């Protein structure tokens, strides 16, 4: 489907972004490019639709050298999703979704039908959402639209540049699951750039670990976990994940790090908006130094409708230290019936959050390890 | 106030005033229309040739700094007296806000929208028409609005070079030391500028797509 042959990319300033890369991606494969920033993963992906052009070597899509193709036509035949979502704010959801079909000259009836097929695939009811504008949707909903927009003209190949990188952890996981489900159904070839190893392990059929513009190791997720090529890959996967045993995991290793917080001086209405946008039913309250002051939940806000966050927040929040054993923290959550446990350091600076989904993750990791050992 | 009433009590004077208002309006309108015709395409073109943007913007900005009476005077040896020098000078003044806002409006379109458009296979023309212009429209309109209000005020000076308009009455007022005349000329100019500001402001709102209204 996509073939790189000795491809290099040197930028005008002499900086080498991609260095003699050769790689073949099969039809229907889900390939993740992963690596530290500056490793050339995004450049590699953007060369496929000629947003960047290689300085040496050939890239072919479906056996055709892309440099011989018209870039505009090439791009219309490839789906493209970016981290910043990039929906057109002045167009409705339907207009955004039908954009490439419109560029390709599909008639209105066919475009209409396609919108009605696509929107339900990501749980958006066309009757409700088709005439809304992007800003009226949450970040997660917007990126769902971003994904179906890329699918609209039925491309065989889809490029995704850290598409879920800007979303909160819960939304991100949901969208990953949805994408995986879509992929199982539609069997597209997907090239997905990420810097999140969890995401790559979860989604990819094959992972390309990039380092300094080269494909450092190309392997299935299982192979990568079992036999990382060297220290660099091992470190990237994370030592803990390799030798991990749930009974020795620490809180810091399982906690969520992207958190939804509000300022105590904010109004309650603002806190409600934040919760709604991020699809959470509670937010942590922190001061300028990120110190945890309390927690506000949807329930409390319902009872008191006016005032500031400081007026309604609960300050008697149980917390846990990052170096505590995960096992103990989880035990406490179950005993005390907590939905979440904020992680704070000695200075009460908020560093993370353990939720019921972190618990599920620990359990699934141990299950996977048992399976692997058998 | 009494003086103003005395001046406008004369029906032939009112006729003259109406005529001057019309000239004033058409002179300003023509200057702004010409400026839009030149500055909008030029602004778009500058976004495609960003290296030229700085020098061009500086040159146009320089025009703005020439005192208006002096600029009008410069026009006389070039195009004579009457409407042409007035129109030319007003046109030059109207350029900068429109040019600058067109350029900035387009350049400040969210890079994510531009990248998405390019990645989805829009041609440069489609990008301009479907993405950049609609998203820059509000900023461009506000440049046009600023220009219009500015030009309606400055058109008063057209009288200095025989361009006519309400400046004639105001100059008569100066010559005769008649507050009535000055007010009779000055008030319509002010009203015209306020009206133009209001109407263009409404227009700006009406034609802004719902998705990007604030």
Coordinates of C-alpha atoms in Angstrom, one line a residue:
Chain A
X1 CA 0.0 0.0 0.0
X2 CA 2.7 2.5 1.0
X3 CA 6.3 1.9 0.3
X4 CA 9.3 3.9 1.3
X5 CA 12.6 3.2 -0.5
X6 CA 15.7 4.9 0.9
X7 CA 13.8 8.0 1.6
X8 CA 15.6 11.0 3.1
X9 CA 14.4 14.5 4.0
X10 CA 16.8 17.3 4.6
X11 CA 15.3 20.6 5.4
X12 CA 16.6 23.8 3.8
X13 CA 18.7 24.6 6.9
X14 CA 20.6 21.4 6.5
X15 CA 18.8 19.6 9.3
X16 CA 18.2 16.0 8.5
X17 CA 14.7 14.9 9.5
X18 CA 14.5 11.5 7.8
X19 CA 17.5 9.5 7.0
X20 CA 17.4 6.6 4.5
X21 CA 14.1 5.1 5.5
X22 CA 12.9 2.0 3.9
X23 CA 9.6 0.5 4.9
X24 CA 6.6 -1.3 3.4
X25 CA 3.1 -0.9 4.9
X26 CA 0.6 -3.5 3.9
X27 CA -3.0 -2.9 2.9
X28 CA -5.3 -2.9 5.9
X29 CA -2.4 -2.5 8.3
X30 CA -2.6 -0.2 11.3
X31 CA 0.9 1.2 11.7
X32 CA 2.0 3.5 14.5
X33 CA 5.1 5.7 14.2
X34 CA 6.4 6.5 17.6
X35 CA 9.5 8.3 18.9
X36 CA 10.7 11.3 20.8
X37 CA 10.0 14.8 19.4
X38 CA 12.3 15.6 16.5
X39 CA 12.7 11.9 15.5
X40 CA 11.1 12.5 12.1
X41 CA 7.9 10.6 12.6
X42 CA 5.6 13.5 11.6
X43 CA 7.8 14.4 8.7
X44 CA 7.7 10.8 7.5
X45 CA 3.9 10.8 7.6
X46 CA 3.6 14.2 5.9
X47 CA 5.7 13.1 3.0
X48 CA 3.1 10.5 2.1
X49 CA 0.6 13.2 1.1
X50 CA 3.3 15.5 0.0
X51 CA 2.8 18.2 2.6
X52 CA 6.6 17.6 2.8
X53 CA 8.6 16.4 -0.1
X54 CA 11.4 13.9 0.2
X55 CA 14.8 15.1 -0.8
X56 CA 15.9 11.6 -1.8
X57 CA 14.4 8.2 -2.4
X58 CA 10.9 7.2 -3.6
X59 CA 7.6 6.9 -1.8
X60 CA 4.9 5.0 -3.6
X61 CA 1.2 4.6 -2.8
X62 CA -0.6 1.6 -4.4
X63 CA 2.5 1.1 -6.5
X64 CA 2.5 4.6 -7.9
X65 CA 5.4 7.0 -7.3
X66 CA 3.7 9.9 -5.5
X67 CA 6.1 12.4 -7.0
X68 CA 4.6 11.6 -10.4
X69 CA 1.1 12.3 -9.1
X70 CA -0.8 15.6 -8.8
X71 CA -0.4 16.6 -5.1
X72 CA -4.0 17.8 -4.9
X73 CA -5.5 14.6 -6.3
X74 CA -3.1 12.5 -4.1
X75 CA -4.3 14.3 -1.0
X76 CA -8.0 13.9 -1.9
X77 CA -7.4 10.2 -2.1
X78 CA -5.9 10.0 1.4
X79 CA -7.7 10.7 4.6
X80 CA -6.0 13.2 6.9
X81 CA -6.5 13.9 10.7
X82 CA -4.4 16.3 12.7
X83 CA -3.9 16.9 16.4
X84 CA -5.4 20.4 16.3
X85 CA -8.5 18.9 14.7
X86 CA -8.7 21.7 12.1
X87 CA -12.4 21.7 11.6
X88 CA -13.5 24.7 9.6
X89 CA -15.2 26.9 12.2
X90 CA -17.5 28.7 9.6
X91 CA -18.9 25.4 8.3
X92 CA -21.5 23.2 9.9
X93 CA -20.6 19.7 10.9
X94 CA -22.2 18.3 7.7
X95 CA -20.3 20.8 5.6
X96 CA -17.1 19.8 7.2
X97 CA -17.7 16.1 6.7
X98 CA -18.7 16.4 3.1
X99 CA -15.8 18.6 2.2
X100 CA -13.6 16.2 0.3
X101 CA -16.6 14.6 -1.5
X102 CA -17.5 18.1 -2.5
X103 CA -14.0 18.8 -3.8
X104 CA -14.3 15.5 -5.8
X105 CA -17.6 16.7 -7.3
X106 CA -20.0 14.2 -5.7
X107 CA -23.6 15.3 -6.2
X108 CA -25.6 16.6 -3.2
X109 CA -27.7 13.5 -2.7
X110 CA -24.7 11.2 -2.5
X111 CA -23.0 13.6 -0.1
X112 CA -26.1 13.7 2.0
X113 CA -26.3 9.9 2.2
X114 CA -22.6 9.7 3.1
X115 CA -23.1 12.2 6.0
X116 CA -26.0 10.1 7.3
X117 CA -23.8 6.9 7.1
X118 CA -20.8 8.4 8.8
X119 CA -22.1 10.4 11.7
X120 CA -23.8 7.5 13.5
X121 CA -20.5 5.6 13.2
X122 CA -19.0 7.8 15.8
X123 CA -22.2 8.2 17.8
X124 CA -23.3 11.6 16.5
X125 CA -27.0 11.7 15.5
X126 CA -27.2 13.6 12.2
X127 CA -30.6 15.0 13.1
X128 CA -29.0 16.8 16.1
X129 CA -25.5 17.6 15.0
X130 CA -25.5 18.0 11.3
X131 CA -26.3 21.7 11.3
X132 CA -24.3 22.6 14.4
X133 CA -21.0 24.4 14.3
X134 CA -17.7 23.0 15.5
X135 CA -17.5 25.4 18.5
X136 CA -20.8 24.0 19.8
X137 CA -19.2 20.5 20.2
X138 CA -16.9 19.3 22.9
X139 CA -13.2 18.5 22.0
X140 CA -13.9 14.8 21.8
X141 CA -16.9 15.3 19.5
X142 CA -15.0 17.6 17.3
X143 CA -12.2 15.0 16.8
X144 CA -14.9 12.4 16.1
X145 CA -16.0 14.7 13.3
X146 CA -12.3 15.1 12.3
X147 CA -12.1 11.3 11.9
X148 CA -15.2 10.8 9.9
X149 CA -14.3 13.8 7.7
X150 CA -11.1 11.8 6.8
X151 CA -13.3 8.8 6.0
X152 CA -15.8 10.7 3.9
X153 CA -14.5 10.1 0.4
X154 CA -13.8 6.4 1.2
X155 CA -10.0 6.6 1.0
X156 CA -8.1 3.4 1.4
X157 CA -5.3 5.1 3.3
X158 CA -5.7 7.4 6.3
X159 CA -2.9 9.5 7.9
X160 CA -3.4 10.5 11.6
X161 CA -1.0 13.0 13.2
X162 CA -1.3 12.6 17.0
X163 CA -5.1 12.9 16.6
X164 CA -6.0 12.3 20.2
X165 CA -3.0 14.1 21.8
X166 CA -4.9 17.1 22.9
X167 CA -7.8 15.3 24.5
X168 CA -8.3 14.5 28.1
X169 CA -7.4 10.9 29.1
X170 CA -10.9 9.6 29.4
X171 CA -12.1 11.0 26.0
X172 CA -8.8 9.8 24.5
X173 CA -9.4 6.3 25.6
X174 CA -12.9 6.3 24.3
X175 CA -11.8 7.6 20.9
X176 CA -9.0 5.0 20.7
X177 CA -11.6 2.3 21.3
X178 CA -13.9 3.8 18.7
X179 CA -11.1 4.0 16.2
X180 CA -10.1 0.4 16.8
X181 CA -13.7 -0.7 16.3
X182 CA -14.0 1.3 13.1
X183 CA -10.7 -0.1 11.8
X184 CA -11.9 -3.7 12.5
X185 CA -15.0 -2.9 10.5
X186 CA -13.6 -0.8 7.6
X187 CA -10.1 -2.4 7.2
X188 CA -8.5 0.8 6.2
X189 CA -4.7 1.2 6.0
X190 CA -4.0 3.6 8.9
X191 CA -0.7 5.4 9.5
X192 CA -0.8 6.9 13.0
X193 CA 1.8 9.2 14.6
X194 CA 2.0 9.3 18.4
X195 CA 4.4 9.8 21.2
X196 CA 2.3 7.8 23.6
X197 CA 3.5 4.2 23.9
X198 CA 0.2 3.1 25.5
X199 CA -1.7 4.4 22.5
X200 CA 0.7 2.7 20.1
X201 CA 0.5 -0.6 22.0
X202 CA -3.2 -0.5 22.1
X203 CA -3.9 0.4 18.5
X204 CA -1.1 -0.8 16.2
X205 CA -0.6 -3.9 14.2
X206 CA 2.9 -2.8 13.8
X207 CA 5.0 -0.2 15.6
X208 CA 7.8 1.8 14.0
X209 CA 10.0 3.2 16.7
X210 CA 11.9 6.1 15.2
X211 CA 15.1 7.6 16.3
X212 CA 17.1 10.4 14.6
X213 CA 15.2 10.0 11.3
X214 CA 15.6 6.3 11.1
X215 CA 13.3 3.4 11.6
X216 CA 15.0 2.1 14.7
X217 CA 12.9 -0.9 15.4
X218 CA 9.8 -2.1 13.5
X219 CA 7.8 -4.8 15.3
X220 CA 4.4 -5.9 16.5
X221 CA 3.4 -4.6 19.9
X222 CA 4.1 -8.1 21.4
X223 CA 7.5 -8.4 19.8
X224 CA 8.4 -4.9 21.0
X225 CA 7.4 -5.7 24.6
X226 CA 9.2 -9.1 24.5
X227 CA 12.4 -8.1 22.8
X228 CA 13.1 -4.4 22.6
X229 CA 16.2 -3.9 20.4
X230 CA 18.2 -1.9 22.8
X231 CA 18.2 0.4 25.8
X232 CA 16.6 3.3 23.8
X233 CA 13.5 1.2 22.9
X234 CA 13.3 -0.3 26.3
X235 CA 13.4 3.1 27.9
X236 CA 10.8 4.3 25.5
X237 CA 8.5 1.5 26.4
X238 CA 9.2 2.1 30.0
X239 CA 11.1 -0.2 32.2
X240 CA 8.2 -0.7 34.5
X241 CA 6.0 -2.0 31.8
X242 CA 8.6 -4.7 31.0
X243 CA 9.2 -6.0 34.4
X244 CA 6.0 -4.9 35.9
X245 CA 4.2 -6.9 38.5
X246 CA 1.0 -5.3 39.8
X247 CA 1.9 -6.0 43.4
X248 CA 5.0 -3.8 43.2
X249 CA 3.5 -1.0 41.0
X250 CA 3.7 2.5 42.5
X251 CA 0.9 5.0 42.4
X252 CA 3.0 7.3 40.1
X253 CA 3.1 4.5 37.5
X254 CA -0.6 4.1 37.1
X255 CA -1.9 7.6 37.8
X256 CA -3.4 9.9 35.1
X257 CA -1.3 12.9 34.6
X258 CA -3.6 15.1 32.5
X259 CA -6.0 16.5 34.9
X260 CA -9.0 18.7 34.8
X261 CA -8.6 21.5 37.4
X262 CA -10.3 24.8 38.2
X263 CA -9.3 27.9 40.1
X264 CA -11.1 28.5 43.5
X265 CA -11.9 32.0 42.4
X266 CA -13.8 30.8 39.3
X267 CA -17.6 30.9 39.3
X268 CA -19.7 27.8 39.6
X269 CA -21.0 28.3 36.1
X270 CA -17.5 28.1 34.8
X271 CA -16.8 24.9 36.7
X272 CA -20.0 23.4 35.2
X273 CA -18.8 24.3 31.7
X274 CA -15.4 22.8 32.3
X275 CA -17.0 19.5 33.5
X276 CA -19.4 19.4 30.6
X277 CA -16.6 20.0 28.0
X278 CA -14.4 17.4 29.5
X279 CA -17.1 14.9 30.2
X280 CA -16.2 14.6 33.9
X281 CA -18.5 14.8 36.9
X282 CA -15.9 16.3 39.2
X283 CA -13.0 18.7 39.1
X284 CA -10.1 19.2 41.3
X285 CA -9.5 22.7 42.7
X286 CA -5.9 24.0 42.7
X287 CA -4.1 27.2 43.5
X288 CA -1.5 29.0 41.4
X289 CA 1.2 26.7 42.7
X290 CA -0.9 23.6 41.7
X291 CA -1.5 22.8 45.3
X292 CA -4.6 20.8 45.9
X293 CA -7.3 22.8 47.7
X294 CA -10.4 20.6 47.3
X295 CA -12.8 19.0 44.9
X296 CA -16.1 20.0 43.4
X297 CA -18.5 17.4 42.1
X298 CA -21.6 17.8 40.0
X299 CA -23.8 16.9 42.9
X300 CA -22.6 19.7 45.1
X301 CA -23.0 22.2 42.3
X302 CA -26.6 21.2 41.7
X303 CA -27.4 22.1 45.3
X304 CA -25.7 25.5 45.3
X305 CA -26.2 27.3 42.1
X306 CA -24.3 30.6 42.7
X307 CA -21.1 31.7 44.1
X308 CA -17.5 30.7 43.5
X309 CA -15.8 27.3 43.4
X310 CA -14.2 28.1 46.8
X311 CA -17.7 28.3 48.4
X312 CA -18.8 24.8 47.4
X313 CA -15.6 22.8 47.2
X314 CA -15.1 19.9 49.6
X315 CA -11.7 20.3 51.3
X316 CA -11.6 17.0 53.2
X317 CA -10.3 15.1 50.1
X318 CA -8.4 11.9 50.8
X319 CA -5.1 11.9 48.9
X320 CA -2.2 9.6 48.3
X321 CA 1.5 10.1 47.8
X322 CA 3.1 9.3 44.3
X323 CA 5.5 6.8 45.9
X324 CA 2.8 4.8 47.7
X325 CA 2.1 1.3 46.5
X326 CA -0.7 1.2 43.9
X327 CA -2.1 -1.9 45.7
X328 CA -2.6 0.1 48.9
X329 CA -4.2 3.0 47.1
X330 CA -6.6 0.8 45.3
X331 CA -7.5 -1.0 48.4
X332 CA -8.3 2.3 50.1
X333 CA -10.5 3.3 47.1
X334 CA -12.6 0.2 47.5
X335 CA -12.8 0.3 51.2
X336 CA -13.8 3.9 51.3
X337 CA -16.0 3.7 48.2
X338 CA -14.0 6.4 46.4
X339 CA -14.4 7.1 42.7
X340 CA -11.0 8.8 42.6
X341 CA -8.0 9.5 44.6
X342 CA -5.9 12.6 43.9
X343 CA -2.1 12.1 44.0
X344 CA -0.2 14.9 45.8
X345 CA 3.4 15.3 46.8
X346 CA 4.7 16.4 50.3
X347 CA 3.9 20.0 49.4
X348 CA 0.4 19.0 48.5
X349 CA 1.1 19.8 44.9
X350 CA -1.3 17.9 42.7
X351 CA 0.7 15.5 40.4
X352 CA -1.9 13.0 39.3
X353 CA -5.2 11.2 39.8
X354 CA -6.1 7.6 40.3
X355 CA -9.5 6.6 39.0
X356 CA -11.5 3.4 38.7
X357 CA -10.1 3.1 35.1
X358 CA -6.5 3.1 36.5
X359 CA -7.5 0.2 38.6
X360 CA -8.9 -1.6 35.6
X361 CA -5.6 -1.0 33.8
X362 CA -3.6 -2.5 36.6
X363 CA -5.8 -5.6 36.5
X364 CA -5.6 -5.9 32.7
X365 CA -1.9 -5.6 32.8
X366 CA -1.6 -8.4 35.2
X367 CA -4.0 -10.5 33.2
X368 CA -2.0 -9.9 30.0
X369 CA 1.2 -10.9 31.9
X370 CA -0.3 -14.1 33.0
X371 CA -1.5 -14.9 29.5
X372 CA 2.0 -14.1 28.2
X373 CA 3.7 -16.3 30.6
X374 CA 1.5 -19.3 30.0
Chain B
X1 CA -27.9 77.4 17.7
X2 CA -29.9 80.4 16.7
X3 CA -27.3 81.2 14.0
X4 CA -27.6 77.6 12.7
X5 CA -31.4 78.0 12.4
X6 CA -31.0 81.4 10.7
X7 CA -28.7 79.8 8.1
X8 CA -30.8 76.8 7.3
X9 CA -34.0 78.8 7.2
X10 CA -33.0 79.8 3.7
X11 CA -34.5 77.1 1.3
X12 CA -31.9 77.7 -1.4
X13 CA -29.2 77.1 1.1
X14 CA -30.8 73.8 2.1
X15 CA -30.8 72.8 -1.5
X16 CA -27.1 73.6 -1.8
X17 CA -26.5 71.7 1.4
X18 CA -28.3 68.6 0.0
X19 CA -26.3 68.8 -3.1
X20 CA -23.0 69.1 -1.2
X21 CA -24.0 66.1 0.9
X22 CA -24.6 64.1 -2.2
X23 CA -21.2 65.1 -3.6
X24 CA -19.6 64.4 -0.2
X25 CA -21.2 61.0 -0.1
X26 CA -20.3 60.0 -3.6
X27 CA -16.7 61.3 -3.3
X28 CA -16.2 59.2 -0.1
X29 CA -18.0 56.2 -1.6
X30 CA -16.0 56.3 -4.7
X31 CA -12.7 56.6 -2.9
X32 CA -13.5 53.7 -0.6
X33 CA -14.8 51.5 -3.4
X34 CA -11.6 52.1 -5.4
X35 CA -9.5 51.4 -2.4
X36 CA -11.4 48.1 -1.8
X37 CA -10.8 47.2 -5.5
X38 CA -7.1 47.7 -5.1
X39 CA -6.3 46.9 -1.5
X40 CA -8.2 43.6 -1.1
X41 CA -6.5 41.9 -4.1
X42 CA -3.2 43.5 -3.1
X43 CA -3.6 42.3 0.5
X44 CA -4.4 38.7 -0.7
X45 CA -1.4 38.8 -3.0
X46 CA 0.8 40.0 -0.1
X47 CA -0.1 36.9 1.9
X48 CA 1.3 34.9 -1.0
X49 CA 4.5 37.0 -1.1
X50 CA 5.1 37.6 2.6
X51 CA 8.6 39.0 1.9
X52 CA 7.1 42.0 0.1
X53 CA 4.5 42.6 2.8
X54 CA 6.7 44.6 5.1
X55 CA 8.0 47.1 2.5
X56 CA 4.6 47.5 0.9
X57 CA 2.9 48.0 4.2
X58 CA 5.5 50.6 5.2
X59 CA 5.2 52.5 1.9
X60 CA 1.4 52.6 2.3
X61 CA 1.7 53.6 5.9
X62 CA 4.0 56.5 4.9
X63 CA 1.2 57.9 2.7
X64 CA -0.9 57.9 5.8
X65 CA 1.5 60.2 7.6
X66 CA 1.5 62.9 5.0
X67 CA -0.7 65.7 6.4
X68 CA -4.0 65.6 4.5
X69 CA -3.9 69.2 3.4
X70 CA -0.4 68.7 2.1
X71 CA -1.3 65.5 0.2
X72 CA -4.2 67.3 -1.4
X73 CA -1.9 70.1 -2.5
X74 CA 0.6 67.6 -3.9
X75 CA -2.2 66.2 -6.1
X76 CA -2.9 69.5 -7.9
X77 CA 0.3 69.6 -10.1
X78 CA -0.4 65.9 -10.9
X79 CA -4.1 65.9 -11.8
X80 CA -5.2 69.5 -11.6
X81 CA -8.0 70.8 -9.4
X82 CA -11.5 69.7 -8.8
X83 CA -12.7 66.1 -8.2
X84 CA -9.7 64.2 -9.4
X85 CA -7.1 65.4 -6.8
X86 CA -9.7 65.0 -4.0
X87 CA -10.6 61.5 -5.1
X88 CA -7.0 60.4 -5.6
X89 CA -5.9 61.7 -2.2
X90 CA -8.9 60.1 -0.4
X91 CA -8.3 56.9 -2.2
X92 CA -4.6 56.8 -1.0
X93 CA -5.8 57.4 2.6
X94 CA -8.4 54.7 2.4
X95 CA -5.8 52.1 1.2
X96 CA -3.9 51.3 4.4
X97 CA -6.7 50.1 6.8
X98 CA -8.1 47.9 4.1
X99 CA -4.8 46.5 2.9
X100 CA -3.5 45.9 6.4
X101 CA -6.7 44.2 7.6
X102 CA -6.9 42.0 4.5
X103 CA -3.4 40.9 5.0
X104 CA -3.6 40.3 8.7
X105 CA -7.0 38.8 8.5
X106 CA -5.9 36.1 6.1
X107 CA -2.5 35.6 7.7
X108 CA -4.1 35.0 11.1
X109 CA -6.5 32.3 9.9
X110 CA -6.0 29.3 12.3
X111 CA -3.0 27.4 10.9
X112 CA -4.8 24.2 11.8
X113 CA -7.7 25.0 9.4
X114 CA -5.2 25.8 6.7
X115 CA -3.2 22.6 7.3
X116 CA -6.4 20.6 7.3
X117 CA -7.5 22.2 4.0
X118 CA -4.2 21.6 2.3
X119 CA -4.0 18.0 3.6
X120 CA -7.5 17.3 2.3
X121 CA -6.5 18.4 -1.2
X122 CA -7.8 22.0 -1.6
X123 CA -6.1 23.9 -4.3
X124 CA -4.7 27.3 -3.4
X125 CA -7.7 29.0 -4.9
X126 CA -10.2 26.8 -3.1
X127 CA -8.3 27.4 0.1
X128 CA -8.7 31.2 -0.4
X129 CA -12.3 31.1 -1.3
X130 CA -13.6 28.3 1.0
X131 CA -11.4 28.9 4.1
X132 CA -9.2 32.0 4.2
X133 CA -11.6 34.7 2.9
X134 CA -14.6 33.5 5.0
X135 CA -12.5 33.3 8.1
X136 CA -10.7 36.7 7.4
X137 CA -13.9 38.4 6.4
X138 CA -14.7 40.0 9.8
X139 CA -11.2 41.5 10.1
X140 CA -11.4 42.7 6.5
X141 CA -14.8 44.3 7.0
X142 CA -13.6 46.2 10.0
X143 CA -10.8 47.6 7.9
X144 CA -13.3 48.8 5.4
X145 CA -15.4 50.3 8.2
X146 CA -12.4 52.2 9.6
X147 CA -11.5 53.5 6.2
X148 CA -15.0 54.6 5.4
X149 CA -15.4 56.6 8.6
X150 CA -12.0 58.1 8.1
X151 CA -12.7 59.1 4.5
X152 CA -16.0 60.7 5.3
X153 CA -14.3 63.0 7.7
X154 CA -11.4 63.7 5.5
X155 CA -13.6 64.4 2.5
X156 CA -14.3 67.7 4.1
X157 CA -10.9 68.8 3.0
X158 CA -11.8 68.2 -0.6
X159 CA -13.1 71.7 -0.7
X160 CA -9.5 73.0 -0.5
X161 CA -8.8 71.7 -4.0
X162 CA -12.2 72.5 -5.4
X163 CA -13.5 69.0 -4.9
X164 CA -16.8 70.2 -3.4
X165 CA -18.8 68.5 -0.7
X166 CA -19.8 69.7 2.7
X167 CA -16.3 71.2 3.2
X168 CA -17.4 74.1 1.0
X169 CA -20.0 75.2 3.5
X170 CA -17.6 74.7 6.4
X171 CA -15.0 76.9 4.5
X172 CA -17.6 79.5 3.9
X173 CA -18.2 79.4 7.6
X174 CA -14.5 80.1 8.3
X175 CA -14.4 82.9 5.8
X176 CA -17.5 84.6 7.1
X177 CA -16.8 83.7 10.8
X178 CA -20.2 82.1 10.8
X179 CA -20.8 79.4 13.3
X180 CA -24.1 78.7 11.6
X181 CA -22.4 77.7 8.4
X182 CA -19.7 75.6 10.2
X183 CA -22.4 73.7 12.0
X184 CA -24.6 73.3 9.0
X185 CA -21.6 71.7 7.2
X186 CA -20.1 69.9 10.1
X187 CA -23.2 68.2 11.6
X188 CA -24.2 66.3 8.4
X189 CA -20.6 65.0 8.0
X190 CA -20.6 63.7 11.6
X191 CA -24.0 62.1 11.1
X192 CA -22.9 60.5 7.8
X193 CA -19.8 59.1 9.5
X194 CA -21.8 57.7 12.4
X195 CA -24.4 56.2 10.1
X196 CA -21.7 54.6 7.9
X197 CA -20.1 53.1 11.0
X198 CA -23.5 51.8 12.2
X199 CA -24.6 50.3 8.9
X200 CA -21.2 48.7 8.1
X201 CA -21.1 47.3 11.7
X202 CA -24.5 45.7 11.2
X203 CA -23.5 44.4 7.8
X204 CA -20.4 42.9 9.3
X205 CA -22.6 41.0 11.8
X206 CA -25.2 39.9 9.4
X207 CA -22.7 38.4 6.9
X208 CA -20.5 36.7 9.5
X209 CA -21.2 33.0 9.4
X210 CA -22.9 31.8 12.6
X211 CA -20.1 29.4 13.4
X212 CA -17.5 32.2 14.0
X213 CA -19.7 34.8 15.6
X214 CA -18.5 35.8 19.0

